[in-house]
Structure formats: structure tokens, C-alpha cells
């Protein structure tokens, strides 16, 4: 996008359409499909996709409610994150059960869900999920990740820095050049507030510039994807917020947006002051219990 105003207007139109037009297919039909699985035990692979769709719909509402009425309904984001993690939990279960099953949440999205755990102040869950992602990175579900976009690698590297994990780049698509994120990683735990502010301003400018759901065309006519290809995150820079949440947990100097940084001045981009409660969904938990009962030799890898 050319500027923040353009990002806001695009996001407003997109989320309003999705929330008003797609509730039946993303919410009603998903619930119906999960209830049918509970009765019949059929389409267990499809059941995971229904859980994911519930996560997507709740995220749309989280962004839409903020952009329309300036409300920060953290519980919507918490529910969205819960559904997305349970989608991956289900996929990993089926991957252990069926050799050829390798579906999972896309690498670039699952890292954002990790970031949302930090934003929600759910640090214990973030540690567990982050370590699981690192473990799965080299297996059949992620096959080393993807080289584009770059920001998921910044987020995963931040997690590893914080946890003291040496991220093995061999066998992955870890970028040769981290571009704007190099400086942020070099000074990720700086105590210098001015330096921190300067780096966040750089990351913010990159985030706005690289937010577009349509591919860019270079001077030779070749299409190039932007780093942020979903309006779910155009005004919600989760990669920056994850970094700031980790810094807060470490007791490092807090970040205050510079006068020119309008994106980080948005209320949605101020970290919650306390832990946002973790939700559960009775229907999803019943479906998980059925999948486990039908396959007692396999365990779920996430147990929140």
C-alpha cells in the first residue's frame, strides 16, 4: 500500500464484506460439519479445515470490530488463535496416524499465530507452540518452510533468540538476506529506546509498503508477491507486536510510538496490559476426544 490510510480503507472494505457475506460458509457450515463428524466419524481430514475456518472468521471479526467502532475485542483474537492451533493439532495427529498425510496451516500463517500468543500474553503456550513449530519445520508438514515471505523467519528467529535455541538453517528455506529485519535481529534486545524506536519505524514503513493482496510487477513485467498478502494483518503488524511482547516479558525498556508512526499509534497495536483468557470450544473438544478414542495409539501434541 502507498500509505496507512490506503491500508485502513482497503481493510475496512474487505473485512466488512467478509463478515457480512461469509458467515454462513465460514461459521454455520463449519459447525454443522463438525457436528456431523461427531455423529458419523467420517471426513476426519475435512474436520480440521472446518476448525481452521472458524479461526479465520473470528480473526475477521476482531479486525472488523476495531476498524469500524474502535473496539479491541481481545477474546475474538483469542478464539481465532485457539481454533488455528487446534487445526494444526488435528493435522499433526493425522500426520502421525497416516504416513501420507502432510497437511498443516501454512508456515507463514502458523508463525503469525505464534505471534498472536505473545500479543495475548500467553507466554507459556507460546513457548510450547514455538518449540513444536521448530521441531516440525524439518518434517513432512513444513518441509523447511518457504523463502517468501521473509517476516515469518524474522519472527521464528526472534523466538529462538529469546529461548536460546540455535535454529538450524540447513534443510530450510531460511533467507540468505533478511533485509530490513537484519538490524532488528542484531539489536533485538537493545536497551536504547531511541534505537528501538528507529528500528520499529523502519519495520513499520516496510510493513505498509509490503501490504497488498495483489502481486507487484517489476520493471521486466515479472510478478512478485508482497510480504503481507492478507488484509487480516495490514493494520495489525503482528511481527512487530511479537517482538515488543517478548521485550516486555524480558523487562526491557517499553516502546512508545514516535509522532510520525501512525500505524503503531493505533490502539489495536498497543499490547494488552494483562493476560487475555484462553478460550475453549466444547464442540471442537468433543471432536478431538472422538478422534483420540478412535485412534488411541496416537496422542495430540498440543495439550492446552
mmCIF file of C-alpha atoms in Angstrom:
data_model
loop_
_atom_site.group_PDB
_atom_site.id
_atom_site.type_symbol
_atom_site.label_atom_id
_atom_site.label_comp_id
_atom_site.label_asym_id
_atom_site.label_seq_id
_atom_site.Cartn_x
_atom_site.Cartn_y
_atom_site.Cartn_z
ATOM 1 C CA UNK A 1 0.000 0.000 0.000
ATOM 2 C CA UNK A 2 1.102 3.577 -0.561
ATOM 3 C CA UNK A 3 0.251 4.733 2.960
ATOM 4 C CA UNK A 4 -1.605 3.812 6.144
ATOM 5 C CA UNK A 5 -4.828 5.498 5.031
ATOM 6 C CA UNK A 6 -4.966 3.286 1.969
ATOM 7 C CA UNK A 7 -4.338 0.202 4.149
ATOM 8 C CA UNK A 8 -7.153 1.198 6.504
ATOM 9 C CA UNK A 9 -9.666 1.852 3.724
ATOM 10 C CA UNK A 10 -8.860 -1.411 1.955
ATOM 11 C CA UNK A 11 -9.064 -3.391 5.194
ATOM 12 C CA UNK A 12 -12.361 -1.750 6.138
ATOM 13 C CA UNK A 13 -13.991 -2.682 2.834
ATOM 14 C CA UNK A 14 -12.581 -6.213 2.791
ATOM 15 C CA UNK A 15 -13.461 -7.150 6.371
ATOM 16 C CA UNK A 16 -16.937 -5.637 6.142
ATOM 17 C CA UNK A 17 -17.646 -7.779 3.086
ATOM 18 C CA UNK A 18 -16.227 -10.959 4.605
ATOM 19 C CA UNK A 19 -18.024 -10.631 7.929
ATOM 20 C CA UNK A 20 -21.398 -9.772 6.369
ATOM 21 C CA UNK A 21 -21.302 -12.175 3.416
ATOM 22 C CA UNK A 22 -19.400 -15.246 4.538
ATOM 23 C CA UNK A 23 -20.778 -16.018 7.997
ATOM 24 C CA UNK A 24 -22.809 -18.973 6.729
ATOM 25 C CA UNK A 25 -19.964 -20.692 4.889
ATOM 26 C CA UNK A 26 -17.261 -19.983 7.451
ATOM 27 C CA UNK A 27 -19.270 -20.359 10.657
ATOM 28 C CA UNK A 28 -22.636 -22.114 10.224
ATOM 29 C CA UNK A 29 -21.442 -24.722 7.722
ATOM 30 C CA UNK A 30 -18.269 -25.362 9.723
ATOM 31 C CA UNK A 31 -20.218 -26.035 12.911
ATOM 32 C CA UNK A 32 -22.619 -28.293 11.009
ATOM 33 C CA UNK A 33 -19.713 -30.257 9.528
ATOM 34 C CA UNK A 34 -18.089 -30.757 12.944
ATOM 35 C CA UNK A 35 -21.389 -31.924 14.415
ATOM 36 C CA UNK A 36 -21.718 -34.373 11.532
ATOM 37 C CA UNK A 37 -18.216 -35.699 12.168
ATOM 38 C CA UNK A 38 -19.116 -36.223 15.812
ATOM 39 C CA UNK A 39 -22.084 -38.348 14.747
ATOM 40 C CA UNK A 40 -20.583 -40.264 11.829
ATOM 41 C CA UNK A 41 -16.822 -40.197 12.354
ATOM 42 C CA UNK A 42 -16.455 -39.541 8.629
ATOM 43 C CA UNK A 43 -14.368 -36.890 6.860
ATOM 44 C CA UNK A 44 -11.840 -36.553 9.676
ATOM 45 C CA UNK A 45 -9.450 -34.723 7.338
ATOM 46 C CA UNK A 46 -12.109 -32.209 6.385
ATOM 47 C CA UNK A 47 -12.945 -31.639 10.064
ATOM 48 C CA UNK A 48 -9.593 -29.939 10.585
ATOM 49 C CA UNK A 49 -10.396 -27.484 7.786
ATOM 50 C CA UNK A 50 -13.669 -26.583 9.490
ATOM 51 C CA UNK A 51 -11.789 -25.717 12.670
ATOM 52 C CA UNK A 52 -9.445 -23.534 10.645
ATOM 53 C CA UNK A 53 -12.361 -21.704 9.030
ATOM 54 C CA UNK A 54 -13.742 -20.836 12.470
ATOM 55 C CA UNK A 55 -10.355 -19.327 13.273
ATOM 56 C CA UNK A 56 -10.385 -17.271 10.094
ATOM 57 C CA UNK A 57 -13.901 -15.972 10.758
ATOM 58 C CA UNK A 58 -13.092 -14.892 14.303
ATOM 59 C CA UNK A 59 -9.994 -13.045 13.114
ATOM 60 C CA UNK A 60 -12.049 -11.194 10.507
ATOM 61 C CA UNK A 61 -14.398 -10.062 13.277
ATOM 62 C CA UNK A 62 -11.533 -8.970 15.512
ATOM 63 C CA UNK A 63 -10.137 -6.686 12.808
ATOM 64 C CA UNK A 64 -13.579 -5.554 11.616
ATOM 65 C CA UNK A 65 -14.760 -4.544 15.084
ATOM 66 C CA UNK A 66 -11.699 -2.429 15.625
ATOM 67 C CA UNK A 67 -11.732 -0.723 12.272
ATOM 68 C CA UNK A 68 -15.469 0.041 12.398
ATOM 69 C CA UNK A 69 -16.047 1.048 16.026
ATOM 70 C CA UNK A 70 -12.544 1.161 17.528
ATOM 71 C CA UNK A 71 -13.254 -1.789 19.832
ATOM 72 C CA UNK A 72 -10.465 -4.168 20.829
ATOM 73 C CA UNK A 73 -12.305 -7.435 21.423
ATOM 74 C CA UNK A 74 -9.316 -9.475 22.507
ATOM 75 C CA UNK A 75 -11.479 -12.524 23.072
ATOM 76 C CA UNK A 76 -12.184 -12.743 19.344
ATOM 77 C CA UNK A 77 -8.464 -12.888 18.617
ATOM 78 C CA UNK A 78 -8.004 -15.394 21.426
ATOM 79 C CA UNK A 79 -10.734 -17.604 19.947
ATOM 80 C CA UNK A 80 -9.238 -17.267 16.489
ATOM 81 C CA UNK A 81 -5.816 -18.308 17.772
ATOM 82 C CA UNK A 82 -7.318 -21.230 19.685
ATOM 83 C CA UNK A 83 -9.020 -22.553 16.531
ATOM 84 C CA UNK A 84 -5.891 -22.171 14.433
ATOM 85 C CA UNK A 85 -3.742 -24.010 16.950
ATOM 86 C CA UNK A 86 -6.309 -26.785 17.214
ATOM 87 C CA UNK A 87 -6.373 -27.037 13.422
ATOM 88 C CA UNK A 88 -2.641 -27.723 13.440
ATOM 89 C CA UNK A 89 -3.018 -30.004 16.446
ATOM 90 C CA UNK A 90 -5.508 -32.083 14.443
ATOM 91 C CA UNK A 91 -3.261 -32.088 11.358
ATOM 92 C CA UNK A 92 -0.229 -33.265 13.317
ATOM 93 C CA UNK A 93 -2.352 -36.020 14.873
ATOM 94 C CA UNK A 94 -3.431 -37.241 11.432
ATOM 95 C CA UNK A 95 0.161 -36.944 10.245
ATOM 96 C CA UNK A 96 1.233 -39.356 12.975
ATOM 97 C CA UNK A 97 -1.663 -41.648 12.077
ATOM 98 C CA UNK A 98 -1.358 -41.624 8.269
ATOM 99 C CA UNK A 99 2.081 -41.669 6.666
ATOM 100 C CA UNK A 100 0.995 -39.757 3.576
ATOM 101 C CA UNK A 101 -0.890 -37.016 5.425
ATOM 102 C CA UNK A 102 1.223 -33.841 5.468
ATOM 103 C CA UNK A 103 -1.318 -31.013 5.584
ATOM 104 C CA UNK A 104 -0.931 -28.196 8.119
ATOM 105 C CA UNK A 105 -1.501 -24.484 8.496
ATOM 106 C CA UNK A 106 0.763 -22.661 6.037
ATOM 107 C CA UNK A 107 4.155 -21.837 7.534
ATOM 108 C CA UNK A 108 3.713 -18.090 7.057
ATOM 109 C CA UNK A 109 0.372 -18.217 8.889
ATOM 110 C CA UNK A 110 1.287 -20.539 11.740
ATOM 111 C CA UNK A 111 4.143 -18.192 12.679
ATOM 112 C CA UNK A 112 1.637 -15.342 12.895
ATOM 113 C CA UNK A 113 -0.496 -17.442 15.229
ATOM 114 C CA UNK A 114 2.589 -17.907 17.385
ATOM 115 C CA UNK A 115 2.936 -14.129 17.385
ATOM 116 C CA UNK A 116 -0.680 -13.784 18.485
ATOM 117 C CA UNK A 117 0.047 -15.914 21.542
ATOM 118 C CA UNK A 118 2.667 -13.369 22.528
ATOM 119 C CA UNK A 119 0.290 -10.472 21.857
ATOM 120 C CA UNK A 120 -2.315 -12.163 24.075
ATOM 121 C CA UNK A 121 0.345 -12.512 26.813
ATOM 122 C CA UNK A 122 0.030 -16.311 26.668
ATOM 123 C CA UNK A 123 3.758 -16.911 27.106
ATOM 124 C CA UNK A 124 3.648 -20.479 28.410
ATOM 125 C CA UNK A 125 1.574 -21.562 25.423
ATOM 126 C CA UNK A 126 3.825 -19.549 23.114
ATOM 127 C CA UNK A 127 6.905 -21.418 24.325
ATOM 128 C CA UNK A 128 5.246 -24.796 23.805
ATOM 129 C CA UNK A 129 3.906 -23.907 20.365
ATOM 130 C CA UNK A 130 7.110 -22.239 19.224
ATOM 131 C CA UNK A 131 9.199 -25.273 20.126
ATOM 132 C CA UNK A 132 6.730 -27.518 18.314
ATOM 133 C CA UNK A 133 6.988 -25.361 15.169
ATOM 134 C CA UNK A 134 10.783 -25.564 15.271
ATOM 135 C CA UNK A 135 10.529 -29.335 15.584
ATOM 136 C CA UNK A 136 8.024 -29.637 12.726
ATOM 137 C CA UNK A 137 9.966 -27.263 10.475
ATOM 138 C CA UNK A 138 12.209 -30.071 9.271
ATOM 139 C CA UNK A 139 9.484 -32.684 8.789
ATOM 140 C CA UNK A 140 6.822 -33.522 6.225
ATOM 141 C CA UNK A 141 4.348 -30.861 7.328
ATOM 142 C CA UNK A 142 6.599 -27.863 6.622
ATOM 143 C CA UNK A 143 9.489 -29.276 4.564
ATOM 144 C CA UNK A 144 11.824 -26.465 5.572
ATOM 145 C CA UNK A 145 9.295 -23.648 5.313
ATOM 146 C CA UNK A 146 9.254 -21.158 2.436
ATOM 147 C CA UNK A 147 11.705 -18.489 1.297
ATOM 148 C CA UNK A 148 8.977 -15.899 0.712
ATOM 149 C CA UNK A 149 7.737 -14.007 2.658
ATOM 150 C CA UNK A 150 10.612 -13.010 4.922
ATOM 151 C CA UNK A 151 8.776 -11.845 8.056
ATOM 152 C CA UNK A 152 7.920 -15.371 9.355
ATOM 153 C CA UNK A 153 11.657 -16.108 9.561
ATOM 154 C CA UNK A 154 12.188 -12.884 11.494
ATOM 155 C CA UNK A 155 9.505 -13.978 13.948
ATOM 156 C CA UNK A 156 10.818 -17.516 14.302
ATOM 157 C CA UNK A 157 14.377 -16.245 14.751
ATOM 158 C CA UNK A 158 13.168 -13.839 17.443
ATOM 159 C CA UNK A 159 11.562 -16.737 19.268
ATOM 160 C CA UNK A 160 14.749 -18.779 19.050
ATOM 161 C CA UNK A 161 16.886 -15.835 20.247
ATOM 162 C CA UNK A 162 14.616 -15.398 23.248
ATOM 163 C CA UNK A 163 14.646 -19.092 24.079
ATOM 164 C CA UNK A 164 18.342 -19.596 23.402
ATOM 165 C CA UNK A 165 17.619 -22.058 20.586
ATOM 166 C CA UNK A 166 20.140 -22.446 17.775
ATOM 167 C CA UNK A 167 17.938 -22.521 14.679
ATOM 168 C CA UNK A 168 19.475 -24.989 12.229
ATOM 169 C CA UNK A 169 19.166 -23.313 8.825
ATOM 170 C CA UNK A 170 20.395 -26.287 6.838
ATOM 171 C CA UNK A 171 17.465 -28.081 5.262
ATOM 172 C CA UNK A 172 15.255 -24.988 5.417
ATOM 173 C CA UNK A 173 14.443 -22.055 3.143
ATOM 174 C CA UNK A 174 15.894 -19.538 5.600
ATOM 175 C CA UNK A 175 16.558 -16.394 3.512
ATOM 176 C CA UNK A 176 20.117 -15.504 2.585
ATOM 177 C CA UNK A 177 19.264 -11.854 3.166
ATOM 178 C CA UNK A 178 16.861 -10.679 5.860
ATOM 179 C CA UNK A 179 16.910 -7.109 4.503
ATOM 180 C CA UNK A 180 15.061 -4.731 6.863
ATOM 181 C CA UNK A 181 14.925 -7.391 9.582
ATOM 182 C CA UNK A 182 18.713 -7.727 9.877
ATOM 183 C CA UNK A 183 19.020 -4.647 12.067
ATOM 184 C CA UNK A 184 16.075 -5.654 14.231
ATOM 185 C CA UNK A 185 17.617 -9.069 14.874
ATOM 186 C CA UNK A 186 21.034 -7.544 15.625
ATOM 187 C CA UNK A 187 19.537 -5.238 18.259
ATOM 188 C CA UNK A 188 16.527 -7.337 19.271
ATOM 189 C CA UNK A 189 17.287 -6.921 22.992
ATOM 190 C CA UNK A 190 18.609 -3.359 22.946
ATOM 191 C CA UNK A 191 18.011 -1.121 25.944
ATOM 192 C CA UNK A 192 18.346 2.008 23.818
ATOM 193 C CA UNK A 193 14.843 3.459 23.415
ATOM 194 C CA UNK A 194 15.841 5.755 20.542
ATOM 195 C CA UNK A 195 17.392 2.887 18.595
ATOM 196 C CA UNK A 196 14.326 0.727 19.280
ATOM 197 C CA UNK A 197 12.022 3.470 18.005
ATOM 198 C CA UNK A 198 14.103 3.950 14.853
ATOM 199 C CA UNK A 199 14.037 0.231 14.061
ATOM 200 C CA UNK A 200 10.281 -0.052 14.650
ATOM 201 C CA UNK A 201 9.792 2.913 12.313
ATOM 202 C CA UNK A 202 11.788 1.047 9.641
ATOM 203 C CA UNK A 203 9.773 -2.127 10.136
ATOM 204 C CA UNK A 204 6.526 -0.171 10.036
ATOM 205 C CA UNK A 205 7.414 1.528 6.763
ATOM 206 C CA UNK A 206 8.265 -1.876 5.281
ATOM 207 C CA UNK A 207 5.030 -3.384 6.603
ATOM 208 C CA UNK A 208 2.857 -0.705 4.985
ATOM 209 C CA UNK A 209 4.775 -0.783 1.695
ATOM 210 C CA UNK A 210 4.624 -4.590 1.528
ATOM 211 C CA UNK A 211 0.908 -4.887 2.396
ATOM 212 C CA UNK A 212 -1.031 -5.782 -0.743
ATOM 213 C CA UNK A 213 -3.279 -8.675 -1.730
ATOM 214 C CA UNK A 214 -2.228 -8.288 -5.359
ATOM 215 C CA UNK A 215 1.193 -9.222 -6.720
ATOM 216 C CA UNK A 216 3.548 -6.408 -7.719
ATOM 217 C CA UNK A 217 5.146 -6.226 -11.144
ATOM 218 C CA UNK A 218 8.843 -5.451 -11.508
ATOM 219 C CA UNK A 219 10.425 -3.423 -14.307
ATOM 220 C CA UNK A 220 10.563 -6.522 -16.514
ATOM 221 C CA UNK A 221 6.906 -7.413 -16.067
ATOM 222 C CA UNK A 222 7.535 -10.267 -13.633
ATOM 223 C CA UNK A 223 5.059 -10.688 -10.786
ATOM 224 C CA UNK A 224 6.362 -10.596 -7.224
ATOM 225 C CA UNK A 225 4.347 -11.318 -4.091
ATOM 226 C CA UNK A 226 4.417 -8.736 -1.332
ATOM 227 C CA UNK A 227 5.476 -9.785 2.167
ATOM 228 C CA UNK A 228 1.996 -9.253 3.641
ATOM 229 C CA UNK A 229 -0.648 -10.656 1.321
ATOM 230 C CA UNK A 230 -3.693 -10.684 3.608
ATOM 231 C CA UNK A 231 -5.721 -7.712 4.827
ATOM 232 C CA UNK A 232 -6.045 -9.611 8.109
ATOM 233 C CA UNK A 233 -2.691 -8.056 9.031
ATOM 234 C CA UNK A 234 -2.428 -4.794 7.057
ATOM 235 C CA UNK A 235 -3.151 -2.663 10.156
ATOM 236 C CA UNK A 236 -2.112 -5.310 12.692
ATOM 237 C CA UNK A 237 1.679 -5.802 12.332
ATOM 238 C CA UNK A 238 1.944 -8.975 14.367
ATOM 239 C CA UNK A 239 5.654 -9.383 13.596
ATOM 240 C CA UNK A 240 6.416 -6.092 15.371
ATOM 241 C CA UNK A 241 3.965 -6.759 18.196
ATOM 242 C CA UNK A 242 5.506 -10.165 18.873
ATOM 243 C CA UNK A 243 8.917 -8.529 19.241
ATOM 244 C CA UNK A 244 7.558 -5.880 21.614
ATOM 245 C CA UNK A 245 5.762 -8.520 23.690
ATOM 246 C CA UNK A 246 8.961 -10.541 24.073
ATOM 247 C CA UNK A 247 10.819 -7.405 25.109
ATOM 248 C CA UNK A 248 8.164 -6.632 27.722
ATOM 249 C CA UNK A 249 8.410 -10.164 29.115
ATOM 250 C CA UNK A 250 12.200 -9.714 29.365
ATOM 251 C CA UNK A 251 11.784 -6.492 31.315
ATOM 252 C CA UNK A 252 13.428 -4.372 28.617
ATOM 253 C CA UNK A 253 12.504 -0.709 28.071
ATOM 254 C CA UNK A 254 8.978 -0.326 26.716
ATOM 255 C CA UNK A 255 8.336 1.028 23.244
ATOM 256 C CA UNK A 256 6.481 4.281 22.647
ATOM 257 C CA UNK A 257 5.490 5.146 19.081
ATOM 258 C CA UNK A 258 7.245 8.092 17.516
ATOM 259 C CA UNK A 259 4.987 11.003 16.452
ATOM 260 C CA UNK A 260 5.353 10.006 12.798
ATOM 261 C CA UNK A 261 4.475 6.332 13.321
ATOM 262 C CA UNK A 262 0.718 6.369 12.830
ATOM 263 C CA UNK A 263 0.402 2.586 12.452
ATOM 264 C CA UNK A 264 1.872 1.864 15.862
ATOM 265 C CA UNK A 265 -0.254 4.628 17.392
ATOM 266 C CA UNK A 266 -3.421 2.680 16.578
ATOM 267 C CA UNK A 267 -4.982 1.336 19.770
ATOM 268 C CA UNK A 268 -5.042 -2.195 18.367
ATOM 269 C CA UNK A 269 -1.242 -2.055 18.266
ATOM 270 C CA UNK A 270 -0.830 -1.387 21.962
ATOM 271 C CA UNK A 271 -0.193 -4.625 23.823
ATOM 272 C CA UNK A 272 -2.847 -5.781 26.301
ATOM 273 C CA UNK A 273 -1.893 -4.960 29.871
ATOM 274 C CA UNK A 274 -2.828 -8.390 31.196
ATOM 275 C CA UNK A 275 -3.198 -11.966 30.031
ATOM 276 C CA UNK A 276 -6.159 -12.438 27.704
ATOM 277 C CA UNK A 277 -8.112 -15.526 28.890
ATOM 278 C CA UNK A 278 -7.696 -18.655 26.787
ATOM 279 C CA UNK A 279 -10.980 -19.980 25.362
ATOM 280 C CA UNK A 280 -12.199 -23.439 24.533
ATOM 281 C CA UNK A 281 -14.919 -24.777 22.264
ATOM 282 C CA UNK A 282 -16.962 -27.702 23.565
ATOM 283 C CA UNK A 283 -17.740 -28.994 20.073
ATOM 284 C CA UNK A 284 -14.097 -28.942 18.993
ATOM 285 C CA UNK A 285 -13.025 -30.665 22.198
ATOM 286 C CA UNK A 286 -15.673 -33.366 21.696
ATOM 287 C CA UNK A 287 -14.448 -33.916 18.140
ATOM 288 C CA UNK A 288 -10.874 -34.228 19.397
ATOM 289 C CA UNK A 289 -11.999 -36.715 22.023
ATOM 290 C CA UNK A 290 -13.696 -38.797 19.321
ATOM 291 C CA UNK A 291 -10.625 -38.748 17.074
ATOM 292 C CA UNK A 292 -8.497 -39.844 20.020
ATOM 293 C CA UNK A 293 -10.962 -42.569 21.073
ATOM 294 C CA UNK A 294 -10.982 -43.937 17.519
ATOM 295 C CA UNK A 295 -7.172 -43.906 17.424
ATOM 296 C CA UNK A 296 -5.966 -44.493 20.996
ATOM 297 C CA UNK A 297 -2.406 -45.228 19.889
ATOM 298 C CA UNK A 298 -1.892 -41.588 18.800
ATOM 299 C CA UNK A 299 -1.641 -38.554 21.073
ATOM 300 C CA UNK A 300 -2.287 -34.872 20.399
ATOM 301 C CA UNK A 301 0.955 -32.932 20.552
ATOM 302 C CA UNK A 302 -0.612 -29.792 21.999
ATOM 303 C CA UNK A 303 -2.427 -30.104 25.307
ATOM 304 C CA UNK A 304 -3.536 -26.668 26.459
#
